[in-house]
CSV table of C-alpha atoms and ligand atoms in Angstrom, one decimal:
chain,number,residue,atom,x,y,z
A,1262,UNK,CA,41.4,-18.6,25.7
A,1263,UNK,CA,38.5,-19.3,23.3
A,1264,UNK,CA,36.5,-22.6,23.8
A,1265,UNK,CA,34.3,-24.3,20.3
A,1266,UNK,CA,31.1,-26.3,21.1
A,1267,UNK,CA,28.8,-27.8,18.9
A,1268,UNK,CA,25.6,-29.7,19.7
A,1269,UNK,CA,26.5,-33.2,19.9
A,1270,UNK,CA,24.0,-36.0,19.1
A,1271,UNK,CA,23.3,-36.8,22.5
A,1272,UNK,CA,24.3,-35.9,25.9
A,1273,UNK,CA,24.9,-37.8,28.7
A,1274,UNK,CA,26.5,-39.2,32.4
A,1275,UNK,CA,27.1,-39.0,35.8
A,1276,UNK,CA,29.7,-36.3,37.4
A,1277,UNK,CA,29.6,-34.7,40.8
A,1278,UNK,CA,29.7,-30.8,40.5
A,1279,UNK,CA,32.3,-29.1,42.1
A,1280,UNK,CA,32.2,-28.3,46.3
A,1281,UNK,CA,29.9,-25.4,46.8
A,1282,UNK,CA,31.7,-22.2,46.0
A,1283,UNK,CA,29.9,-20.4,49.1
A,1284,UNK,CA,30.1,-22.6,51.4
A,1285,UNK,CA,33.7,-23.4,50.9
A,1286,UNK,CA,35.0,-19.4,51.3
A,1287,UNK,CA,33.0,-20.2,54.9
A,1288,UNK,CA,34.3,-23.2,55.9
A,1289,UNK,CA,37.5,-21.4,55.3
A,1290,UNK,CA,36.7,-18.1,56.9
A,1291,UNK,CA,35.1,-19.6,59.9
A,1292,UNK,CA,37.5,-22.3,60.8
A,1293,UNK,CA,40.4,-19.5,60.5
A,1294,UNK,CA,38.5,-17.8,63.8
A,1295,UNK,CA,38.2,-20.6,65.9
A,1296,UNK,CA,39.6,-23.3,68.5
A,1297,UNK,CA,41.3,-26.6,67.1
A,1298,UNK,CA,41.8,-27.8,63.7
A,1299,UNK,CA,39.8,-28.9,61.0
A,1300,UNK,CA,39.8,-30.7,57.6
A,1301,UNK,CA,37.3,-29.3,55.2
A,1302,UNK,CA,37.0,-31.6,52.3
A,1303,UNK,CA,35.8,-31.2,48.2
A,1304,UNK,CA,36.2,-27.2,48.8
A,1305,UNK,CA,36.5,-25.8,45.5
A,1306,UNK,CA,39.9,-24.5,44.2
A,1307,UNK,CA,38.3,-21.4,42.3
A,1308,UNK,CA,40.0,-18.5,42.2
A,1309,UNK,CA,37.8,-17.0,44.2
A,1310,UNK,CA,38.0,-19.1,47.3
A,1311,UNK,CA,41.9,-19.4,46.7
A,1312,UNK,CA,41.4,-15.6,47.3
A,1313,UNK,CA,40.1,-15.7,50.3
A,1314,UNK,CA,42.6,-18.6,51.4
A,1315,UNK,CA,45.2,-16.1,50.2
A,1316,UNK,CA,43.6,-13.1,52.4
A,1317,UNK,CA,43.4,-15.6,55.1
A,1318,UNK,CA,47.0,-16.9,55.1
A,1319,UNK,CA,48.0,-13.0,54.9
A,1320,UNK,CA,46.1,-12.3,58.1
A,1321,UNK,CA,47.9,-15.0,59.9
A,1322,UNK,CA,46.3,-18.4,59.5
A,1323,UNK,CA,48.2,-21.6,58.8
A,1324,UNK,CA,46.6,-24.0,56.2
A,1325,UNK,CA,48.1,-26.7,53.8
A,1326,UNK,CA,45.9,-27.9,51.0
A,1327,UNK,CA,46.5,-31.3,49.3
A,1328,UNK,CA,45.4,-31.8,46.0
A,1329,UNK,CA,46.6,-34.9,45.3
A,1330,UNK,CA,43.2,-36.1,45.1
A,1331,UNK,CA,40.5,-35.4,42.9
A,1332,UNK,CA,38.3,-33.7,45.7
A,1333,UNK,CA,40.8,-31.0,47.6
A,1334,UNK,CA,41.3,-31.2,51.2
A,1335,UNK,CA,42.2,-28.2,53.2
A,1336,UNK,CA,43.8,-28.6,56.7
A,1337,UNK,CA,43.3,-25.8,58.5
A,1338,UNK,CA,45.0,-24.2,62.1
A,1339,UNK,CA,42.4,-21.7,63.7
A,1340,UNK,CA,43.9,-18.9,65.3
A,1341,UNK,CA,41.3,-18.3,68.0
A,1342,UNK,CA,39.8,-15.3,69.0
A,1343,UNK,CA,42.3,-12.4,68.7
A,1344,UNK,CA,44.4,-14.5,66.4
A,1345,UNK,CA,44.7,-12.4,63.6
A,1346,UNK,CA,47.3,-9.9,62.5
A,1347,UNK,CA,47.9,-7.0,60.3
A,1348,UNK,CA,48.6,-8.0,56.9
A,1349,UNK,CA,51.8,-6.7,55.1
A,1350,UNK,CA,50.1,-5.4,52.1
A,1351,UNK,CA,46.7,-5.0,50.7
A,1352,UNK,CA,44.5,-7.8,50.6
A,1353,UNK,CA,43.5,-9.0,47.4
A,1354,UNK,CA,40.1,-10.7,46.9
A,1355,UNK,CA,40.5,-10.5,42.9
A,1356,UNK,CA,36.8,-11.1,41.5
A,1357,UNK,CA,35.2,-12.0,44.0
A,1358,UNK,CA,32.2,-10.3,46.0
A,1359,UNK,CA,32.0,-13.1,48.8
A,1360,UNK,CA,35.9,-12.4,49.5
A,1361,UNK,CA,35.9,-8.7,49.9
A,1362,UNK,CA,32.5,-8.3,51.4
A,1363,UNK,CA,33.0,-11.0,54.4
A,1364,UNK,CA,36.7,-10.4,55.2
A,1365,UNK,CA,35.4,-6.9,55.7
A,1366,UNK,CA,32.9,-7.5,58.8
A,1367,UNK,CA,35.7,-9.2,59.9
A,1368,UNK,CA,38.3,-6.9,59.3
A,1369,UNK,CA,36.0,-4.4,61.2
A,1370,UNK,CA,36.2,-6.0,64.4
A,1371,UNK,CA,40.1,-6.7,64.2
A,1372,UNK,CA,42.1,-4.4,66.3
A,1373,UNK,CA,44.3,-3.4,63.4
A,1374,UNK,CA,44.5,-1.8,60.0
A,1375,UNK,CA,43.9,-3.5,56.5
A,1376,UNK,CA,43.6,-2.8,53.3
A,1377,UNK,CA,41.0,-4.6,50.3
A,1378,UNK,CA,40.7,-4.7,47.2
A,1379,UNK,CA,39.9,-6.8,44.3
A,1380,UNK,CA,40.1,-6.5,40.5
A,1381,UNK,CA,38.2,-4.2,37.9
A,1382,UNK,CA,34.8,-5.8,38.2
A,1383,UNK,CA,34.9,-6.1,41.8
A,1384,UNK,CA,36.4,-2.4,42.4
A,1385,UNK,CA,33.0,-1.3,40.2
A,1386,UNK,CA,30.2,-3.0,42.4
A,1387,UNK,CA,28.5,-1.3,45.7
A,1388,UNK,CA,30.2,-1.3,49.3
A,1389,UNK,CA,28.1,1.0,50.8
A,1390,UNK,CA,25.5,-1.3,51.9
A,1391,UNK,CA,28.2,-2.9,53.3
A,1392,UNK,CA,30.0,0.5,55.3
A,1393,UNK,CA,26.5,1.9,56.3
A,1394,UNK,CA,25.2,-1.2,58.6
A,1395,UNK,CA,29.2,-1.8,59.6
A,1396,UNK,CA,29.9,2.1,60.6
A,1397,UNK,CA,26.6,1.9,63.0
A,1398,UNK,CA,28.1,-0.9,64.6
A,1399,UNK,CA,31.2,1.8,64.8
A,1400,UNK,CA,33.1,0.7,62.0
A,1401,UNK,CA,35.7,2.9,60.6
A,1402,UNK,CA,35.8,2.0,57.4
A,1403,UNK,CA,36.6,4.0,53.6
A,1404,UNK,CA,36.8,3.8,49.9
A,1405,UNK,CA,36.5,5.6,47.0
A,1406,UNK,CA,33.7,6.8,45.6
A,1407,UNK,CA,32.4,8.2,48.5
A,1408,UNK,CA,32.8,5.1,50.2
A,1409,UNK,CA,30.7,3.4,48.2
A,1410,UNK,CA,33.8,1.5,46.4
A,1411,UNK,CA,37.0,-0.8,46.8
A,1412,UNK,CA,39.8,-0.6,47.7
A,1413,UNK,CA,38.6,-0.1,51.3
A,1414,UNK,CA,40.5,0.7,54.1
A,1415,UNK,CA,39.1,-0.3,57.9
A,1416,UNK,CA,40.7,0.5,61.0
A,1417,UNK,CA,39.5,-2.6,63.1
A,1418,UNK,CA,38.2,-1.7,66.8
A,1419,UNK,CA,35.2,-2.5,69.4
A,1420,UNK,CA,32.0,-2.6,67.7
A,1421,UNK,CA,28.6,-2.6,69.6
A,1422,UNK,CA,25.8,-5.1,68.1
A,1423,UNK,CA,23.0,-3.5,66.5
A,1424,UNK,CA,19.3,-3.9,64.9
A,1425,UNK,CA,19.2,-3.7,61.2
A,1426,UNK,CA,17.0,-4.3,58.3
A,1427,UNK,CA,18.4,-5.4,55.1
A,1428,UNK,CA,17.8,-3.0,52.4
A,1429,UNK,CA,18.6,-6.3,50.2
A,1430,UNK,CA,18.5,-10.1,50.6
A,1431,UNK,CA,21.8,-10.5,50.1
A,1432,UNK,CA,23.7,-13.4,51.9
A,1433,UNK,CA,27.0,-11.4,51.4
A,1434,UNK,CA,25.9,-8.5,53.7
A,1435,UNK,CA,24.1,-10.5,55.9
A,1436,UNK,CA,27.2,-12.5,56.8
A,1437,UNK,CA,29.5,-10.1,56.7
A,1438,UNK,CA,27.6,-7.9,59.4
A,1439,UNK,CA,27.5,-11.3,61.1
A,1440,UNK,CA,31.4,-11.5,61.5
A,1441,UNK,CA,31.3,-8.4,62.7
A,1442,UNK,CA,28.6,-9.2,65.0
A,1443,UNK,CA,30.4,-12.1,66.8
A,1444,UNK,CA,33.4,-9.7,68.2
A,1445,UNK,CA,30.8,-6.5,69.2
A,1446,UNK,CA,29.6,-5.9,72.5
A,1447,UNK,CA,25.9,-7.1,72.7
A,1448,UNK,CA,23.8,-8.8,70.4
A,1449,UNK,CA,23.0,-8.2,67.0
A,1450,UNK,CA,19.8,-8.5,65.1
A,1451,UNK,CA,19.4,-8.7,61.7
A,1452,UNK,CA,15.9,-9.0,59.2
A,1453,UNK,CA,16.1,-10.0,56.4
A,1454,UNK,CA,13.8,-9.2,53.1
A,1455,UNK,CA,13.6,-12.7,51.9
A,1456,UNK,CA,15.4,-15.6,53.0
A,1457,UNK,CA,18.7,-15.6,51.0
A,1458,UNK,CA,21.5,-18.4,51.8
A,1459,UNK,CA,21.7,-19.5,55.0
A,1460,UNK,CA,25.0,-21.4,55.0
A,1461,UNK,CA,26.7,-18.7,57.4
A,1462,UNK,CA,23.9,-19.2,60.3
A,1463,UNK,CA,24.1,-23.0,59.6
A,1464,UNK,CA,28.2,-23.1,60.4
A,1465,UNK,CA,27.9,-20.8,62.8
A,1466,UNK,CA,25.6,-22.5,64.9
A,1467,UNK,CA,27.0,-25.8,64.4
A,1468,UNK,CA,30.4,-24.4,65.2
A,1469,UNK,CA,29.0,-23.4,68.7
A,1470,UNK,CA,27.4,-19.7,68.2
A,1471,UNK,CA,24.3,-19.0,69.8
A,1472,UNK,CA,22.4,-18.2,66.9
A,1473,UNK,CA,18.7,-17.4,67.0
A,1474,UNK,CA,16.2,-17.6,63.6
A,1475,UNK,CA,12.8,-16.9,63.9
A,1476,UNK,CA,11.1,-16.1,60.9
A,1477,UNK,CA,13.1,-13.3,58.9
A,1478,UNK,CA,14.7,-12.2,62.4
A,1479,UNK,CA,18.6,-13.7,62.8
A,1480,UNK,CA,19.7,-13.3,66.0
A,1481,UNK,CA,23.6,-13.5,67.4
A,1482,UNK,CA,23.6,-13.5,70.9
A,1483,UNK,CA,27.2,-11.9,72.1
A,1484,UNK,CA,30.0,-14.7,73.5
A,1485,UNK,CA,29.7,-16.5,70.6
A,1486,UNK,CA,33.3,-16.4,70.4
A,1487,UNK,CA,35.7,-18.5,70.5
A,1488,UNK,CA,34.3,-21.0,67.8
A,1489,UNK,CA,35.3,-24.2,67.8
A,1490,UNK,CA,36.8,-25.9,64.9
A,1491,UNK,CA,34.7,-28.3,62.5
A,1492,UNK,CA,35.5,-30.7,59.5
A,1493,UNK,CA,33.3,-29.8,57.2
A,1494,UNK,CA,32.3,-32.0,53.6
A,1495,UNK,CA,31.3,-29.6,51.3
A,1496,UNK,CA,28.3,-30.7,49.0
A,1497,UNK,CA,28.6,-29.8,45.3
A,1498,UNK,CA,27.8,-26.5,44.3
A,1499,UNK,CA,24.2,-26.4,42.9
A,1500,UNK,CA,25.5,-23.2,41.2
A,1501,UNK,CA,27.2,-25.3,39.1
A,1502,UNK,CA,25.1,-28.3,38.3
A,1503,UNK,CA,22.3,-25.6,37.0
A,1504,UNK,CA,24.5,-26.0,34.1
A,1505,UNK,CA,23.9,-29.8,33.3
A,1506,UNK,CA,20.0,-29.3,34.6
A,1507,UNK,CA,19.4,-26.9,32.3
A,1508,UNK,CA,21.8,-28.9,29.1
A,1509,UNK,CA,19.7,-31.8,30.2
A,1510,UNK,CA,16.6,-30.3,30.0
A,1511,UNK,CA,16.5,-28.3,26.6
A,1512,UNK,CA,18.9,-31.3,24.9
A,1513,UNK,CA,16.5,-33.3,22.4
A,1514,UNK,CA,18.2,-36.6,23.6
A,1515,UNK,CA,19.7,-36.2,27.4
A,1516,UNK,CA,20.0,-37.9,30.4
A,1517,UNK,CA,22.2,-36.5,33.3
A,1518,UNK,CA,22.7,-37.4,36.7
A,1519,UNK,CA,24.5,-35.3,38.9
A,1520,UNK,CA,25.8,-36.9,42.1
A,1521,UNK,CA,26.3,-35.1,46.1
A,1522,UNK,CA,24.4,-31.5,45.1
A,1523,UNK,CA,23.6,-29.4,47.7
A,1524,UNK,CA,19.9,-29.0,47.7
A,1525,UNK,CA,19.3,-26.3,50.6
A,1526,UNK,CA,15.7,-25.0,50.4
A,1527,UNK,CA,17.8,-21.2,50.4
A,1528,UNK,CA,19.3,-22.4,47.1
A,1529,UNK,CA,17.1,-24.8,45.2
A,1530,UNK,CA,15.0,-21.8,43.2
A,1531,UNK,CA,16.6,-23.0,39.9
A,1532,UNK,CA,15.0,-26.2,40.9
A,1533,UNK,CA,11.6,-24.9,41.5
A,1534,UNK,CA,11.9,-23.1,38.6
A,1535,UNK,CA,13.0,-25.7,35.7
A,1536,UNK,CA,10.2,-27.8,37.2
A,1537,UNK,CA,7.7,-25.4,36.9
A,1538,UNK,CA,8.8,-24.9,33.3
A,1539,UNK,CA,8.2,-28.5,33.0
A,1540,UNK,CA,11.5,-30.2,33.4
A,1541,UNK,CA,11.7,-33.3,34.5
A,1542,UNK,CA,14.1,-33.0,37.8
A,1543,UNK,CA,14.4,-36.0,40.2
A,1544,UNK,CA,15.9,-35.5,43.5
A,1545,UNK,CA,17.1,-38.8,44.8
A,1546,UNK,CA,19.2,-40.1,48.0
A,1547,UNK,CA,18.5,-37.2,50.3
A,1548,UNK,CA,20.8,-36.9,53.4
A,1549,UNK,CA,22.2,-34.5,55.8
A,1550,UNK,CA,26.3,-33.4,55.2
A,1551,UNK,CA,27.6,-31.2,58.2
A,1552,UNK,CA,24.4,-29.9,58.4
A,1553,UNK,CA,23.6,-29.0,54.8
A,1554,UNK,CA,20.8,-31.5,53.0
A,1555,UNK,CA,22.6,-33.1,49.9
A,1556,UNK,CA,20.7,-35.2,47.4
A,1557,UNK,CA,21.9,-36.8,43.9
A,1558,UNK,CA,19.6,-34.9,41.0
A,1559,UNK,CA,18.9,-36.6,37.4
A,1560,UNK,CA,17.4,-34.7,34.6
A,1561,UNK,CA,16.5,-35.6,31.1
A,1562,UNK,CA,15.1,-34.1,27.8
A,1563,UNK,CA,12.2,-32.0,28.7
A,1564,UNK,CA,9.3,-29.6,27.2
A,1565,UNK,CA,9.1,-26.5,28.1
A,1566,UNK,CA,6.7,-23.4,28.9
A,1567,UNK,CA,7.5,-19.8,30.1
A,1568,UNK,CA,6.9,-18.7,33.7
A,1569,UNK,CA,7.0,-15.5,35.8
A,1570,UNK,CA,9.9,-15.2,38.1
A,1571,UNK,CA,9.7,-12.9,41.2
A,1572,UNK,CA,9.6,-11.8,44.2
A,1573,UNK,CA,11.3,-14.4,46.9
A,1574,UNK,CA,12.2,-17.1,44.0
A,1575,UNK,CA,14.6,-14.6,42.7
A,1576,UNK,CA,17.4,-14.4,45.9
A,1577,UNK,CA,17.0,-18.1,46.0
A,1578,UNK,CA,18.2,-18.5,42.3
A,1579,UNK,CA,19.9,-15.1,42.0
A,1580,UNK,CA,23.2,-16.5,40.5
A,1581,UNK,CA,21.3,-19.2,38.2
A,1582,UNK,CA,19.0,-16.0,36.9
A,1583,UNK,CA,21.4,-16.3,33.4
A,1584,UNK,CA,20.8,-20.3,32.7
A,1585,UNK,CA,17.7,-19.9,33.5
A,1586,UNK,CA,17.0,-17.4,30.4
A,1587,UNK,CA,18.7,-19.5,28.2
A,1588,UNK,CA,16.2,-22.6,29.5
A,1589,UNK,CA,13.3,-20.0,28.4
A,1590,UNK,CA,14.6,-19.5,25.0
A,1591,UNK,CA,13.6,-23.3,24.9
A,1592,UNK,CA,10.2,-22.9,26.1
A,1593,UNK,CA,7.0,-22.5,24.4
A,1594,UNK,CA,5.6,-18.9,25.3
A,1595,UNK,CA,7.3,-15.6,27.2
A,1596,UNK,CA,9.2,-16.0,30.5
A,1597,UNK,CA,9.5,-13.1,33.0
A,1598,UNK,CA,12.2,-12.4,35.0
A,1599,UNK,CA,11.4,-9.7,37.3
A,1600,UNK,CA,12.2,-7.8,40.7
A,1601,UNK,CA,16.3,-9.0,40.0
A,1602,UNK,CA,17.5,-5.6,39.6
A,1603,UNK,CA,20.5,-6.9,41.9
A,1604,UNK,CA,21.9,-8.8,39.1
A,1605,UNK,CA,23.1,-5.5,37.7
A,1606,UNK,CA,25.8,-5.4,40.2
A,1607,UNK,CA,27.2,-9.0,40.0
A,1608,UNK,CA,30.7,-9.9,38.2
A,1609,UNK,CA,29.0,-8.3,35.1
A,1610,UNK,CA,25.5,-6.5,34.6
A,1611,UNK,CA,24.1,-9.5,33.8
A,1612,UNK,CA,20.8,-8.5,32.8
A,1613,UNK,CA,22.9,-6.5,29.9
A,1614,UNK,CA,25.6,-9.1,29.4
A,1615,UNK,CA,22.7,-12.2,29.3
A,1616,UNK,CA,20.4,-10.1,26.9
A,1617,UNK,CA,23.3,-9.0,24.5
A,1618,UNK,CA,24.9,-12.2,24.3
A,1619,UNK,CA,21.8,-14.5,23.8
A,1620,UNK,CA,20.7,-12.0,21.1
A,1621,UNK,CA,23.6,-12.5,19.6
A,1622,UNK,CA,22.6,-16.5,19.6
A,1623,UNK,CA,18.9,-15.2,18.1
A,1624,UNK,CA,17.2,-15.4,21.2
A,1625,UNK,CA,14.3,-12.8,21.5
A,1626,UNK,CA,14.8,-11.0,24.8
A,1627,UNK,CA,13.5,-7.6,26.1
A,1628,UNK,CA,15.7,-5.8,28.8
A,1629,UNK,CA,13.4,-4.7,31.8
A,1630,UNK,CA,14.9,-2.2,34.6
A,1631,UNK,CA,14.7,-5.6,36.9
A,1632,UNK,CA,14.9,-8.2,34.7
A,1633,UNK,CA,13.7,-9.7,31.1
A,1634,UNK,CA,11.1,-11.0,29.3
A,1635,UNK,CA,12.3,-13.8,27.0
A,1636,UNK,CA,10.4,-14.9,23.9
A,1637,UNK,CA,10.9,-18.6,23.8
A,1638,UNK,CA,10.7,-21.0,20.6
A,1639,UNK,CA,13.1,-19.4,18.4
A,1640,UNK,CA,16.0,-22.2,17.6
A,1641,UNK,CA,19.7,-20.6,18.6
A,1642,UNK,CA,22.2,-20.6,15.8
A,1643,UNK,CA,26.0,-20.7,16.8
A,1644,UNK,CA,27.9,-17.2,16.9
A,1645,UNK,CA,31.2,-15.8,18.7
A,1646,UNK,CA,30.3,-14.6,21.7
A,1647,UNK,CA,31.8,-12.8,24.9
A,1648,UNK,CA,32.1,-14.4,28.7
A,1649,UNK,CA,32.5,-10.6,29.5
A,1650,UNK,CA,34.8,-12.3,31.7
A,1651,UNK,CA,31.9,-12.9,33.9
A,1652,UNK,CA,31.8,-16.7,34.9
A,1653,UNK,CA,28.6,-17.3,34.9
A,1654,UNK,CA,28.1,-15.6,31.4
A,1655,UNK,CA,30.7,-18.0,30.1
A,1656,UNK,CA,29.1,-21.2,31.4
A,1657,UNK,CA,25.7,-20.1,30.3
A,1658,UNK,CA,27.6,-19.6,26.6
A,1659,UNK,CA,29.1,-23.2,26.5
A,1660,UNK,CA,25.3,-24.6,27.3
A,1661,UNK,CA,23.6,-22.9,24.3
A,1662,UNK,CA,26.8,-24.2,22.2
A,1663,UNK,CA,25.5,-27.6,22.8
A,1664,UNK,CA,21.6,-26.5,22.0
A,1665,UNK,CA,22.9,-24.3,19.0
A,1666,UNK,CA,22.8,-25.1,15.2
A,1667,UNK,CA,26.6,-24.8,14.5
A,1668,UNK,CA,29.6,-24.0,16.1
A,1669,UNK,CA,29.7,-21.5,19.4
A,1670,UNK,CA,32.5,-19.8,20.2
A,1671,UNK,CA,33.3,-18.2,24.1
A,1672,UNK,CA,36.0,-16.3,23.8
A,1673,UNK,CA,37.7,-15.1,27.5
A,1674,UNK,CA,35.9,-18.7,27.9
A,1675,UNK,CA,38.7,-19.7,30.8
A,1676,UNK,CA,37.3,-17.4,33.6
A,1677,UNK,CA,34.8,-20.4,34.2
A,1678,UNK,CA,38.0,-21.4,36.9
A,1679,UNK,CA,36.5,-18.6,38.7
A,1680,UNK,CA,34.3,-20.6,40.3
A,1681,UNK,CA,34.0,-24.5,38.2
A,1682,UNK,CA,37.5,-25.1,36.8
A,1683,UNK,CA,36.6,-28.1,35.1
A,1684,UNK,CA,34.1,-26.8,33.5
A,1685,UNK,CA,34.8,-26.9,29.7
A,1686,UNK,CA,36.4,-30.5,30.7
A,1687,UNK,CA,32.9,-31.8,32.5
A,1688,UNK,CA,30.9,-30.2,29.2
A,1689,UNK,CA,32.9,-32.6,26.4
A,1690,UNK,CA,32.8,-35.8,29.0
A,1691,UNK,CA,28.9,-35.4,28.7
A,1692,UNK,CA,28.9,-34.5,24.7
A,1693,UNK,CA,29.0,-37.9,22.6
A,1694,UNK,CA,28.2,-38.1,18.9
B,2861,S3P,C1,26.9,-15.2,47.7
B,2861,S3P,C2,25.8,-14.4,47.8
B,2861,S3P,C3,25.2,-13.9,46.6
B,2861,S3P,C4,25.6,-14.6,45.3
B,2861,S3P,C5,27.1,-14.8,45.3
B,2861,S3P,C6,27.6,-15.6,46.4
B,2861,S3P,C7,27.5,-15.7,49.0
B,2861,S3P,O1,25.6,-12.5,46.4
B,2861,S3P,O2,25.2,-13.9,44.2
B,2861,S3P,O3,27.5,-15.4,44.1
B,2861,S3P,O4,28.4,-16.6,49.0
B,2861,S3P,O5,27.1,-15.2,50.0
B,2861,S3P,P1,24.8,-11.3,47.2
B,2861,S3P,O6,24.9,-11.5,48.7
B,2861,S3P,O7,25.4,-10.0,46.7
B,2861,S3P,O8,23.3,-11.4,46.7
């Protein structure tokens, strides 16, 4: 499917993004594992978290979503500790990374075999950072490559806690060694190299784990088991309202307010960011949801100057990283993006896939091993471009649409269901000429 924008005259309105995309595959994952029932509200019906719903229902779990509403509700069975069965085939976590890599700390621990897998983009990224900590805890655990890539196979048994360092602040690995971590013997430790999501250790705790943080030091004390259920809101995904903070921003005439974002300090970088670039941001109505802070955000047309990205900023915006180049193309001066080398290995490389497809729009960008350096101030003209059926990519390509002179084209422009499936729907309610 190929998707047409133009820049309209003006853009504005109110929407709610969709439920958070990472929180949701947790609420899901985590409720599966423990005592009770729960409702978990405004998940997002992605295809990646219907994946891991999928995996989940395979495994055993009993859940019925209704979607007769505009926010999905999920009612969910947990099977308890030990609950879990063998799958009949190979479980398939299609794109996505969150899928694959947490279902397979918890596969590790399950006293049977399974099988996982995903599609082409997700069969190229790394597992190995994901077998080595997992086969220390005594995970048995393969894939090709030199186990280093899906499909993996794991024969689930007893693991033993451990000590381990993150080679990378990645909130994927870090949760999946923590599933492993609440069936092992002992207690497991794990330090991170800069504070990346946190949503895993907020449910965790809240669903009754005894859960330690003390500076970069996470701490799962063993017994955490069984959980207990929990209904669970989920806030929007800020992921997905980058989108419309960065439209509203770099829009001559724009005014946007998005309502119910999750603003956890673990997530806000794009935030940071955009305001440091001189966007004006408002974060209003702040309040707690189930543990995560939640605030309503307005942005409107703004002036901008480059900045230099790094170091700890970059894990707490790694997945805005593409919007946030296009908001530079906007900006007076250069913007660096640097020490993001890990967005190489996400649904596309997506320092490659950002630079070639921006240049396509004119933008001035320079590939660095780790990042870019953008060359702001030169105006965007329309051009057909490729999602490289990376979701992100795609949604970053309907935004410079409505900041480019003439028409845009996205073509593969429907993989934005991914993780925002109404997307392209949202973009036009907000155009008006
Ligand atoms: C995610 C963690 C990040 C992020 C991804 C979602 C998660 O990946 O890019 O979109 O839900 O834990 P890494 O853990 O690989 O950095």
């Amino acid at each position: 499917m190929e998707e047409l924008i133009r820049s309209p005259h003006s853009l504005y309105g109110q929407l709610a993004s969709p439920g958070d995309k990472s929180i949701s595959h947790r609420a899901a994952i985590l409720n599966s594992l423990a005592k009770g029932s729960a409702r978990v509200t405004n998940l997002v019906l992605g295809a990646d978290v219907q994946a891991t719903l999928n995996c989940l229902q395979a495994l055993g779990v009993t859940m019925e979503l209704d979607t007769s509403q505009e926010a999905p509700l999920l009612n969910i069975t947990g099977v308890g500790t030990g609950g879990l069965h063998e799958a009949g085939d190979v479980l398939n976590a299609a794109n996505s990374g969150t899928t694959l890599r947490l279902l397979t700390g918890l596969l590790a621990a399950q006293p049977f075999l399974s099988f996982v897998s995903g599609d082409s983009s997700l069969r190229s990224r790394p597992m190995a950072r994901l077998i080595h900590p997992l086969r220390l805890m005594g995970a048995e655990i393969w894939g090709r490559g030199g186990d280093s890539l899906a499909p993996l196979a794991i024969r689930g048994k007893r693991l033993q806690g451990i000590e381990y360092s993150l080679p990378v602040a990645s909130a994927q690995l870090k949760s999946a060694i923590l599933l492993a971590a609440l069936f092992a013997e002992g207690s497991t430790t794990i330090i991170e190299p800069a504070p990346s999501r946190d949503h895993t250790e907020r449910l965790l705790a809240t669903m009754g784990a005894t859960i330690e943080i003390s500076g970069s030091l996470i701490t799962l004390s063993p017994n955490s088991v069984p959980l207990t259920c929990l209904d669970i809101q989920v806030p929007g995904d800020i992921s997905a309202a980058a989108y419309w903070l960065v439209a509203g921003t770099v829009h001559p005439n724009a005014q946007i307010q998005i309502l119910n974002t999750g603003v956890n300090p673990t997530r806000t970088g794009v935030i940071d960011v955009l305001r440091a670039m001189g966007a004006r941001i408002d974060m209003e109505n702040q309040h707690f949801v189930g543990g995560e802070p939640v605030a309503d955000l307005s942005v409107e047309s703004s002036s901008l100057k480059g900045v230099e990205i790094r170091g700890p900023l970059i894990p707490r915006a790694i997945d805005e990283l593409p919007i946030v180049a296009l908001a530079a193309c906007f900006a007076q001066g250069q913007t660096v993006i640097r020490d993001a080398g890990e967005l190489r290995v996400k649904e596309s490389d997506r320092i490659q896939t950002t630079i070639i497809e921006l240049s396509r729009l004119g933008a001035k960008v320079e590939e660095l091993p780790d990042g870019m350096i953008i060359y702001g101030g030169t105006p965007l003209k329309g051009a057909t471009c490729s999602s490289h059926r990376d979701h992100r990519l795609a949604m970053t390509l309907g935004i410079a649409g409505l900041v480019a002179e003439g028409e845009t084209v996205i073509q593969n422009a429907q993989v934005v269901a991914v993780s925002y499936p109404s997307f392209w729907r949202d973009l036009k309610s907000l155009a008006h000429d």
